[in-house]
Tab-separated table of C-alpha atoms in Angstrom:
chain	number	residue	atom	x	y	z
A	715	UNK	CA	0.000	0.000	0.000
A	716	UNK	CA	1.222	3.043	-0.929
A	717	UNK	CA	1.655	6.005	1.836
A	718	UNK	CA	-1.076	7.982	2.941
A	719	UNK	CA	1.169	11.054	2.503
A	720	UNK	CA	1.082	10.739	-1.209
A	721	UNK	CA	-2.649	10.784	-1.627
A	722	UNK	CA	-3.258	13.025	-4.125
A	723	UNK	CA	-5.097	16.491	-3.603
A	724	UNK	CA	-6.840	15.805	-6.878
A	725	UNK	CA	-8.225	12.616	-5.440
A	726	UNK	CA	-9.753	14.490	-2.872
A	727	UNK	CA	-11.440	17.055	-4.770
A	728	UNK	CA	-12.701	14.627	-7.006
A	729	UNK	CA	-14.145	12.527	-3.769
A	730	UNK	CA	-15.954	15.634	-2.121
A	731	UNK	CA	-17.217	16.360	-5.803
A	732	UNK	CA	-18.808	12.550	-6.058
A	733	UNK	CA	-20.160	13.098	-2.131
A	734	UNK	CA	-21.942	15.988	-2.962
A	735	UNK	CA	-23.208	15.015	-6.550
A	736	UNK	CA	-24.057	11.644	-4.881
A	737	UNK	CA	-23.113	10.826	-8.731
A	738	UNK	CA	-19.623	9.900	-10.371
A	739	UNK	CA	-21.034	11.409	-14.097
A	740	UNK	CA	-21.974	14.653	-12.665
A	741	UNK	CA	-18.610	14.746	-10.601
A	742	UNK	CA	-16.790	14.140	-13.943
A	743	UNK	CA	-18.370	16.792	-15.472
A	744	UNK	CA	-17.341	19.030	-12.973
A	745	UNK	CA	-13.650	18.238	-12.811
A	746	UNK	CA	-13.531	17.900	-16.543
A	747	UNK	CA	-12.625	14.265	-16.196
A	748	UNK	CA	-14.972	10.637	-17.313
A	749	UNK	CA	-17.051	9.132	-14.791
A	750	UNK	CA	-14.451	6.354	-15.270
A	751	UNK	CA	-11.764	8.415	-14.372
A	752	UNK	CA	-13.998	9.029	-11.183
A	753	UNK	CA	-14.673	5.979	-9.911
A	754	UNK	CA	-11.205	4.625	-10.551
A	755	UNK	CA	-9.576	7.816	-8.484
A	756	UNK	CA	-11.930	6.522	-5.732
A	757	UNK	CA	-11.369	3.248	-5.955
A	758	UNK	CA	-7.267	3.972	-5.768
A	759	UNK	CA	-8.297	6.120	-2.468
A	760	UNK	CA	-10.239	3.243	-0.948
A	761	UNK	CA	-7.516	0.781	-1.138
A	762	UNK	CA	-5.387	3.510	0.140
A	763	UNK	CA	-7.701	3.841	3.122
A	764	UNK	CA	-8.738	0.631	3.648
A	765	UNK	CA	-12.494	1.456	3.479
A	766	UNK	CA	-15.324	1.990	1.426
A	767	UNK	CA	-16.023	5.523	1.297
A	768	UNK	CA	-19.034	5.143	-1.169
A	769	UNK	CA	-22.002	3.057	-1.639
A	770	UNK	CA	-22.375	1.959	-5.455
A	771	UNK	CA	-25.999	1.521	-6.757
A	772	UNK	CA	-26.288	1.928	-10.291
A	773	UNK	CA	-25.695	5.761	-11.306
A	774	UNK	CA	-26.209	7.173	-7.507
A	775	UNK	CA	-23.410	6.458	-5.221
A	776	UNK	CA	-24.015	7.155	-1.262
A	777	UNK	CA	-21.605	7.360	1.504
A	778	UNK	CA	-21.027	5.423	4.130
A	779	UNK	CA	-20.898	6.200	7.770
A	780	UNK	CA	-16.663	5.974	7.413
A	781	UNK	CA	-17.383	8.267	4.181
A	782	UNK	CA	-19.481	10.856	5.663
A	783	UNK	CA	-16.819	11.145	8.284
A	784	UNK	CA	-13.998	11.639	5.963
A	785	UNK	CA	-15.922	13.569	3.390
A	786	UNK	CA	-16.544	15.903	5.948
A	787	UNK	CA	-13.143	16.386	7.103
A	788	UNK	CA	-11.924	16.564	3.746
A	789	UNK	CA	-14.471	19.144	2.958
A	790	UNK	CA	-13.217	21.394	5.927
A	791	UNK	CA	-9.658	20.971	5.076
A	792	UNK	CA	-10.050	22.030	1.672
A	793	UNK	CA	-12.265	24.911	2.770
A	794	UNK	CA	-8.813	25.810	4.707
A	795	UNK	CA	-6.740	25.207	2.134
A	796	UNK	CA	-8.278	28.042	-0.389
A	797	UNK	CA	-8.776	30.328	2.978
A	798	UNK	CA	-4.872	30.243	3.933
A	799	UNK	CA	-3.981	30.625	0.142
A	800	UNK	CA	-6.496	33.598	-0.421
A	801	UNK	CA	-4.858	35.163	3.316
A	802	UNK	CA	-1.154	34.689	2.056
A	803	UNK	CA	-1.868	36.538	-0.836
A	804	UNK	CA	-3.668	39.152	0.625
A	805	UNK	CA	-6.559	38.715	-1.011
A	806	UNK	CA	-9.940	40.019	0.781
A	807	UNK	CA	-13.290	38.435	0.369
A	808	UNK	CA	-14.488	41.902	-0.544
A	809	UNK	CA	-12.618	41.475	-3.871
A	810	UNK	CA	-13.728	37.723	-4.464
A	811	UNK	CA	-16.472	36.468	-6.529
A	812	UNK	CA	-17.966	33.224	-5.884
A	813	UNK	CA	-19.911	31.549	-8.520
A	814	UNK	CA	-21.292	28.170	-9.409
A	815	UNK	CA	-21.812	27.550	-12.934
A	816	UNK	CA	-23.324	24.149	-15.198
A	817	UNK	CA	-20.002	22.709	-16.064
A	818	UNK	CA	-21.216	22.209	-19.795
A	819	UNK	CA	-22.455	26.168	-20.247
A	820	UNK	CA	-19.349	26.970	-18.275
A	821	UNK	CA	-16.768	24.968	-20.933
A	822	UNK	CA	-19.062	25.776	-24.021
A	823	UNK	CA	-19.627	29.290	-23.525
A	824	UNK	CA	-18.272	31.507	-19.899
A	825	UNK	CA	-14.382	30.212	-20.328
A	826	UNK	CA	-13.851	31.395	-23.815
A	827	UNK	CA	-15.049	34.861	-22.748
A	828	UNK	CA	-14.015	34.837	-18.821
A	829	UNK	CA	-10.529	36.187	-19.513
A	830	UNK	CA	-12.277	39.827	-21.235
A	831	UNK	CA	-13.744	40.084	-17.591
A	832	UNK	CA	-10.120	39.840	-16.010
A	833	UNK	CA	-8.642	41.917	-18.271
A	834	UNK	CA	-11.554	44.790	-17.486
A	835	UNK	CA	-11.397	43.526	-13.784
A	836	UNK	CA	-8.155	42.858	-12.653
A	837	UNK	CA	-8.780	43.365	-9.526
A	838	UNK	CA	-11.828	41.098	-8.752
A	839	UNK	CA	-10.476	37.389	-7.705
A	840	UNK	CA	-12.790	34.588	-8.978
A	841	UNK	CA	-13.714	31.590	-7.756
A	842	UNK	CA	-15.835	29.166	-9.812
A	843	UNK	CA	-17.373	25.699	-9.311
A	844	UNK	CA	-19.069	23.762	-11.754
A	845	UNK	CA	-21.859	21.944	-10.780
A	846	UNK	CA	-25.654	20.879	-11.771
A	847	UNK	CA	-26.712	21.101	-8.065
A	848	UNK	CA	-27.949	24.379	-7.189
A	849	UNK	CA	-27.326	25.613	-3.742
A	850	UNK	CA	-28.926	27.441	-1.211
A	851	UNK	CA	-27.849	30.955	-0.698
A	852	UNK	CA	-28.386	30.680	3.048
A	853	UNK	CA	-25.947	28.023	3.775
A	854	UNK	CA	-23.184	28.570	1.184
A	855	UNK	CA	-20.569	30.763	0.372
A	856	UNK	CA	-21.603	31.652	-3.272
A	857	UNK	CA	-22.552	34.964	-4.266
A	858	UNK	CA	-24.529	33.586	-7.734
A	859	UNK	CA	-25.406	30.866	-9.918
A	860	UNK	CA	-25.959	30.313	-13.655
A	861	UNK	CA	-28.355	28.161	-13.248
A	862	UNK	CA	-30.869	26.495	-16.341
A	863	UNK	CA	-34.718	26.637	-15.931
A	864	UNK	CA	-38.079	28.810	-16.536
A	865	UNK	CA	-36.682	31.427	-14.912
A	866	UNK	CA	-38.978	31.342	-11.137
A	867	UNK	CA	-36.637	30.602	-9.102
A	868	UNK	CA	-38.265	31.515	-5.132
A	869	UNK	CA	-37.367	34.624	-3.391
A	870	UNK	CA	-33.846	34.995	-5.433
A	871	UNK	CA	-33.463	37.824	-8.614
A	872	UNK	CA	-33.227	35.786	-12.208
A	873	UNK	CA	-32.243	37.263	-15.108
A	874	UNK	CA	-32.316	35.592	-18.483
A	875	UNK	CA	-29.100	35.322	-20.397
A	876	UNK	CA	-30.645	33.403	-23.403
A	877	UNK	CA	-32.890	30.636	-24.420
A	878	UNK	CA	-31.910	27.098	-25.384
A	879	UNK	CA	-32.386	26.220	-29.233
A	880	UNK	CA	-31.292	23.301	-30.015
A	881	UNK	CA	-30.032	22.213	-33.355
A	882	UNK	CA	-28.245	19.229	-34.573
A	883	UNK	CA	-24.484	19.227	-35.642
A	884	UNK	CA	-22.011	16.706	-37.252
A	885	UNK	CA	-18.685	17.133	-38.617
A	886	UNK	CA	-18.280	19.144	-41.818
A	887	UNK	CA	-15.870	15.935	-43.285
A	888	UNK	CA	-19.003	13.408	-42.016
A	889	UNK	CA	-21.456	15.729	-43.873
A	890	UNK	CA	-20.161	15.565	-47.236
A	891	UNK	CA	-19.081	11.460	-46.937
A	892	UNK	CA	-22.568	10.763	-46.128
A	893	UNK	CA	-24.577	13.087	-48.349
A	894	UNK	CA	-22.446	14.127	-51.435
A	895	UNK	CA	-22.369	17.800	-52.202
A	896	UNK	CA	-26.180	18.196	-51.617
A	897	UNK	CA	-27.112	21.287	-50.912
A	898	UNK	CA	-28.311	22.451	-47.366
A	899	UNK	CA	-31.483	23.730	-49.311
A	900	UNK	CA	-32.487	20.330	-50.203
A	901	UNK	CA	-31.309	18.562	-46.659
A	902	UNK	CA	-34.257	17.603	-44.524
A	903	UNK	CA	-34.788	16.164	-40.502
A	904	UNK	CA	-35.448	12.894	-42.367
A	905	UNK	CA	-31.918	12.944	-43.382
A	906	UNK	CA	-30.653	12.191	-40.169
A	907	UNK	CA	-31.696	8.820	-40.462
A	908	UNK	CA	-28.210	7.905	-42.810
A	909	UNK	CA	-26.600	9.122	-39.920
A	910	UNK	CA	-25.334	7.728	-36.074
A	911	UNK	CA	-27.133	9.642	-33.830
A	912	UNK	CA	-25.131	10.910	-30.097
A	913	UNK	CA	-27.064	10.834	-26.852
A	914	UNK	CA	-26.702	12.268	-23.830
A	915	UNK	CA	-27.146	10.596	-20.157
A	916	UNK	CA	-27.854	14.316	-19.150
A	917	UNK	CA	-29.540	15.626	-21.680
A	918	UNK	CA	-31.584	12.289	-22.470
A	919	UNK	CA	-35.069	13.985	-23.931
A	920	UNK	CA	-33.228	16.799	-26.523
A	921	UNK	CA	-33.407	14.549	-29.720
A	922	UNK	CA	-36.814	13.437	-29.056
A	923	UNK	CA	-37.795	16.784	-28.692
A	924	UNK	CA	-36.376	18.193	-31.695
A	925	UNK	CA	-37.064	15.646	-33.952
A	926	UNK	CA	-40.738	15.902	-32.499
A	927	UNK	CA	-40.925	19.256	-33.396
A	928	UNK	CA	-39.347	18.730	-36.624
A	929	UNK	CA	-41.753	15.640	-37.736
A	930	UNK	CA	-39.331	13.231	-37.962
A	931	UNK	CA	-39.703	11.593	-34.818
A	932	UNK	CA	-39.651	7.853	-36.664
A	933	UNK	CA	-35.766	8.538	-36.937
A	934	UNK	CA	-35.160	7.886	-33.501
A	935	UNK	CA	-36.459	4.018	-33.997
A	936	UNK	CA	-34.217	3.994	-37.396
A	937	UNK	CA	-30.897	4.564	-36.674
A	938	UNK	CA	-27.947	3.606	-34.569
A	939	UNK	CA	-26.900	5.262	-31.295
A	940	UNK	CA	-23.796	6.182	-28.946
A	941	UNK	CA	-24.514	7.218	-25.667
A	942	UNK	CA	-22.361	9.690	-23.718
A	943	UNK	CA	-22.205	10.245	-19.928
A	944	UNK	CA	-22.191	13.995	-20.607
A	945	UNK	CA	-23.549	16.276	-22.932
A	946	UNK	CA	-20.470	17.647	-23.514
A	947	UNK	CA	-18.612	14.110	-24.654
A	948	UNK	CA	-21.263	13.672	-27.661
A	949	UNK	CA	-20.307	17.286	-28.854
A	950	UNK	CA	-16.707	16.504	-28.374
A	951	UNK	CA	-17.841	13.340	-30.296
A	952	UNK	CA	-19.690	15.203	-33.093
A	953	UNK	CA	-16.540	17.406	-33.877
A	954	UNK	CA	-14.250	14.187	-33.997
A	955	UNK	CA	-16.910	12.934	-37.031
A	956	UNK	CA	-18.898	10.047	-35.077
A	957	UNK	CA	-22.368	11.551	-35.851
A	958	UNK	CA	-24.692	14.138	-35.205
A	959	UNK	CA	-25.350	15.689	-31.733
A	960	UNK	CA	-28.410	17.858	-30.957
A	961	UNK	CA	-26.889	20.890	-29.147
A	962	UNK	CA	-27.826	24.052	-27.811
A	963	UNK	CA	-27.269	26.602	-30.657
A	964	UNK	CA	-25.149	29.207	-28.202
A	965	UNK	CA	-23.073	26.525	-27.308
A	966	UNK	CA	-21.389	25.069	-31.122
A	967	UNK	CA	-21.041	28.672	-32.242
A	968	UNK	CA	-17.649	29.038	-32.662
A	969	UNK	CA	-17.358	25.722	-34.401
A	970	UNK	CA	-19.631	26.220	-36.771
A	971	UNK	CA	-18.340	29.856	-37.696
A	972	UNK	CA	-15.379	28.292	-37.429
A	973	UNK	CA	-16.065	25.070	-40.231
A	974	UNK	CA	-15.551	22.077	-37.763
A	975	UNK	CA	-19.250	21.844	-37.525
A	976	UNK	CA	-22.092	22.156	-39.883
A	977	UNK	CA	-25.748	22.747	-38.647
A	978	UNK	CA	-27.664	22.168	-42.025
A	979	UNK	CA	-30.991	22.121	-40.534
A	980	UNK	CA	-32.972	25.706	-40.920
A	981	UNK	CA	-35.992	24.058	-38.041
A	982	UNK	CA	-36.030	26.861	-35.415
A	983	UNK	CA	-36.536	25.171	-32.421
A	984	UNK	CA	-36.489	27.301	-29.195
A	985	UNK	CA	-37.488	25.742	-26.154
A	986	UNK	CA	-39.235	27.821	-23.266
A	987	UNK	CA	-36.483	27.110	-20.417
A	988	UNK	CA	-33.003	28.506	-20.759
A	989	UNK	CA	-29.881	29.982	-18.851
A	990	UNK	CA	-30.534	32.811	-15.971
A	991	UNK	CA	-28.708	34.565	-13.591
A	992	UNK	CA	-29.218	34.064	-10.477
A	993	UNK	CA	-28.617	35.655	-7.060
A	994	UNK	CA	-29.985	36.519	-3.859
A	995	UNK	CA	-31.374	40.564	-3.839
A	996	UNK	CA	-28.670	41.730	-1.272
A	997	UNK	CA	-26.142	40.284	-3.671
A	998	UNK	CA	-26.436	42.533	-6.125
A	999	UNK	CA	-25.416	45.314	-3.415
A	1000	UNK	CA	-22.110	44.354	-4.167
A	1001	UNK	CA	-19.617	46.178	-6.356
A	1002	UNK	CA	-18.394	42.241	-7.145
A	1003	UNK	CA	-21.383	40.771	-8.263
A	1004	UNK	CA	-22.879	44.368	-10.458
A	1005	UNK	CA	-19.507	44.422	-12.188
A	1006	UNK	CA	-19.849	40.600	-13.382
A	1007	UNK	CA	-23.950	40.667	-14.227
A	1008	UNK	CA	-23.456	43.726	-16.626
A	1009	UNK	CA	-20.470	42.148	-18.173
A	1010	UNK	CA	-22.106	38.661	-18.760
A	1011	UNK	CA	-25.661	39.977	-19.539
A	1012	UNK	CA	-23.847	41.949	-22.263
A	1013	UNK	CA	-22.116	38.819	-23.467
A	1014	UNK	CA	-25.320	36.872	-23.449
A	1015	UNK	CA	-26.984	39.594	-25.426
A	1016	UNK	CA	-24.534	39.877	-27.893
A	1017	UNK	CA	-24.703	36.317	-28.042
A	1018	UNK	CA	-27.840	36.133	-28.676
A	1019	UNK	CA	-28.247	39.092	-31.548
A	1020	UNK	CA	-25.157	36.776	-33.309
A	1021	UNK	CA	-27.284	33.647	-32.970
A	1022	UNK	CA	-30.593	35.400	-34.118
A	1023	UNK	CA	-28.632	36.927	-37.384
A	1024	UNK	CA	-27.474	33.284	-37.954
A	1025	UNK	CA	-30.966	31.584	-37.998
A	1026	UNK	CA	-32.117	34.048	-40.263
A	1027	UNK	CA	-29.148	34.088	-42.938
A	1028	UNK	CA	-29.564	30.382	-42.808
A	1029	UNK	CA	-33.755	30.369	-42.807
A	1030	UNK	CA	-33.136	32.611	-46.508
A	1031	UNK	CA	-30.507	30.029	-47.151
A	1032	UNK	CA	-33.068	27.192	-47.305
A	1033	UNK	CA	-35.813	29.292	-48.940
């Protein structure tokens, strides 16, 4: 057995991350690593302490009583850990914004665009966790959440950023090998059934609703299918040519300006839920949190006027 003094502060992170999750997928997608990945880093720290720290039943893990225990000391010493760092440095929680973020909105869209805010905010220190639990105000440390919904979210201020509209993608390169040089014009939902289609384990109803709303549900019984743990692994999977992915529009942007991805489909499909900002009302007292919900309201508008230019240009396109 290895030494405890070489457990790895990775591990731990990645064990608090499954304890509060109660899921290894979720945990994964917070940490930017497989479920795999999760369960095997747990696993190593097991054998390491010679106990079971979770309980394994199917997707949902548990702790046990010797987990909660550690869990809970872990949590506290990592809470001291970031307090003597931010203490050494002199940083002040005055100048420290706290958010939790989805971890697929936060890699798709927020990082590419994060470092603008540094640059116009040097001074503000950020702290961000990616997660698909949401938290309660009351009892943790964050000072706001990007959190996905209708928007009523009780006694807390929510502010829409954008809507979801989801669209299917595949690689440019798969495009053309399965369908020639047919024009997009003459491309139809129906199509998709020469194709393999990526799911998600998080996102499991977005084909059926766009294909639904398309009228071309009969694809879903027709074709083949990979299954992801994330949503973000199928999109990752769509760019590297496997098939087609339904994704949010906001979120496969940049590859599609960019040529990796096509979207050939002119459907308009926006759904009536999407991404909001979210705080408590005495947050927003703050110079912190005011500095960061103008910048990234801006972003999300400019977002989407670029994604509502798009759907038109390509709406004429198929005309």
């Amino acid at each position: 057995m290895r030494l405890l003094s070489q457990v790895n502060l990775n591990s731990l992170k990645i064990v608090e991350s499954a304890a509060r999750h109660g899921n290894f997928t979720r945990a994964g997608e917070e940490q930017f690593i497989t479920a795999s990945a999760v369960s095997q880093r747990v696993k190593s720290l097991e054998d390491q302490l010679r106990f079971k720290i979770f309980q394994r039943g199917g997707n949902a893990v548990s702790l046990t009583p010797e987990g909660e225990t550690y869990v809970s000391r872990v949590r506290e010493a990592l809470e001291r850990i970031v307090a003597a760092s931010m203490e050494a440095t002199g940083q002040s929680q005055e100048h420290v914004l706290k958010i939790s973020v989805l971890p697929t909105f936060a890699a798709r869209w927020l990082f590419p665009r994060l470092p603008l805010f540094q640059r116009q905010h040097p001074d503000i220190v950020m702290r961000v966790s990616t997660s698909y639990a949401t938290h309660e105000f009351t009892t943790s440390d964050f000072d706001l959440e990007i959190r996905y919904g209708d928007g009523h979210f009780h006694g807390l201020q929510s502010d829409l950023l954008f809507r979801e509209d989801l669209t299917p993608v595949c690689s440019r390169k798969l495009f053309h090998e399965v369908l020639g040089n047919r024009p997009r014009s003459k491309v139809t939902p129906d199509d998709l059934k020469h194709f393999t289609l990526l799911h998600s384990d998080t996102c499991t109803q977005n084909w059926q609703s766009w294909l639904g709303f398309a009228g071309a549900s009969f694809v879903l019984s027709e074709t083949k299918g990979i299954y992801f743990d994330s949503c973000m692994m199928s999109y990752e999977a769509a760019n590297a040519g496997m098939g087609f992915a339904v994704a949010n529009r906001a979120y496969m942007a940049s590859d599609i300006r960019a040529a990796r991805l096509i979207a050939p489909f002119a459907v308009h499909h926006p759904n009536t839920a999407g991404w909001y900002f979210v705080s408590p009302h005495k947050s927003l007292a703050t110079r912190r949190v005011l500095l960061f919900k103008q910048w990234v309201m801006a972003e999300a508008a400019l977002t989407q006027s670029q994604l509502d230019s798009e759907i038109s240009d390509l709406a004429l396109e198929s005309a």
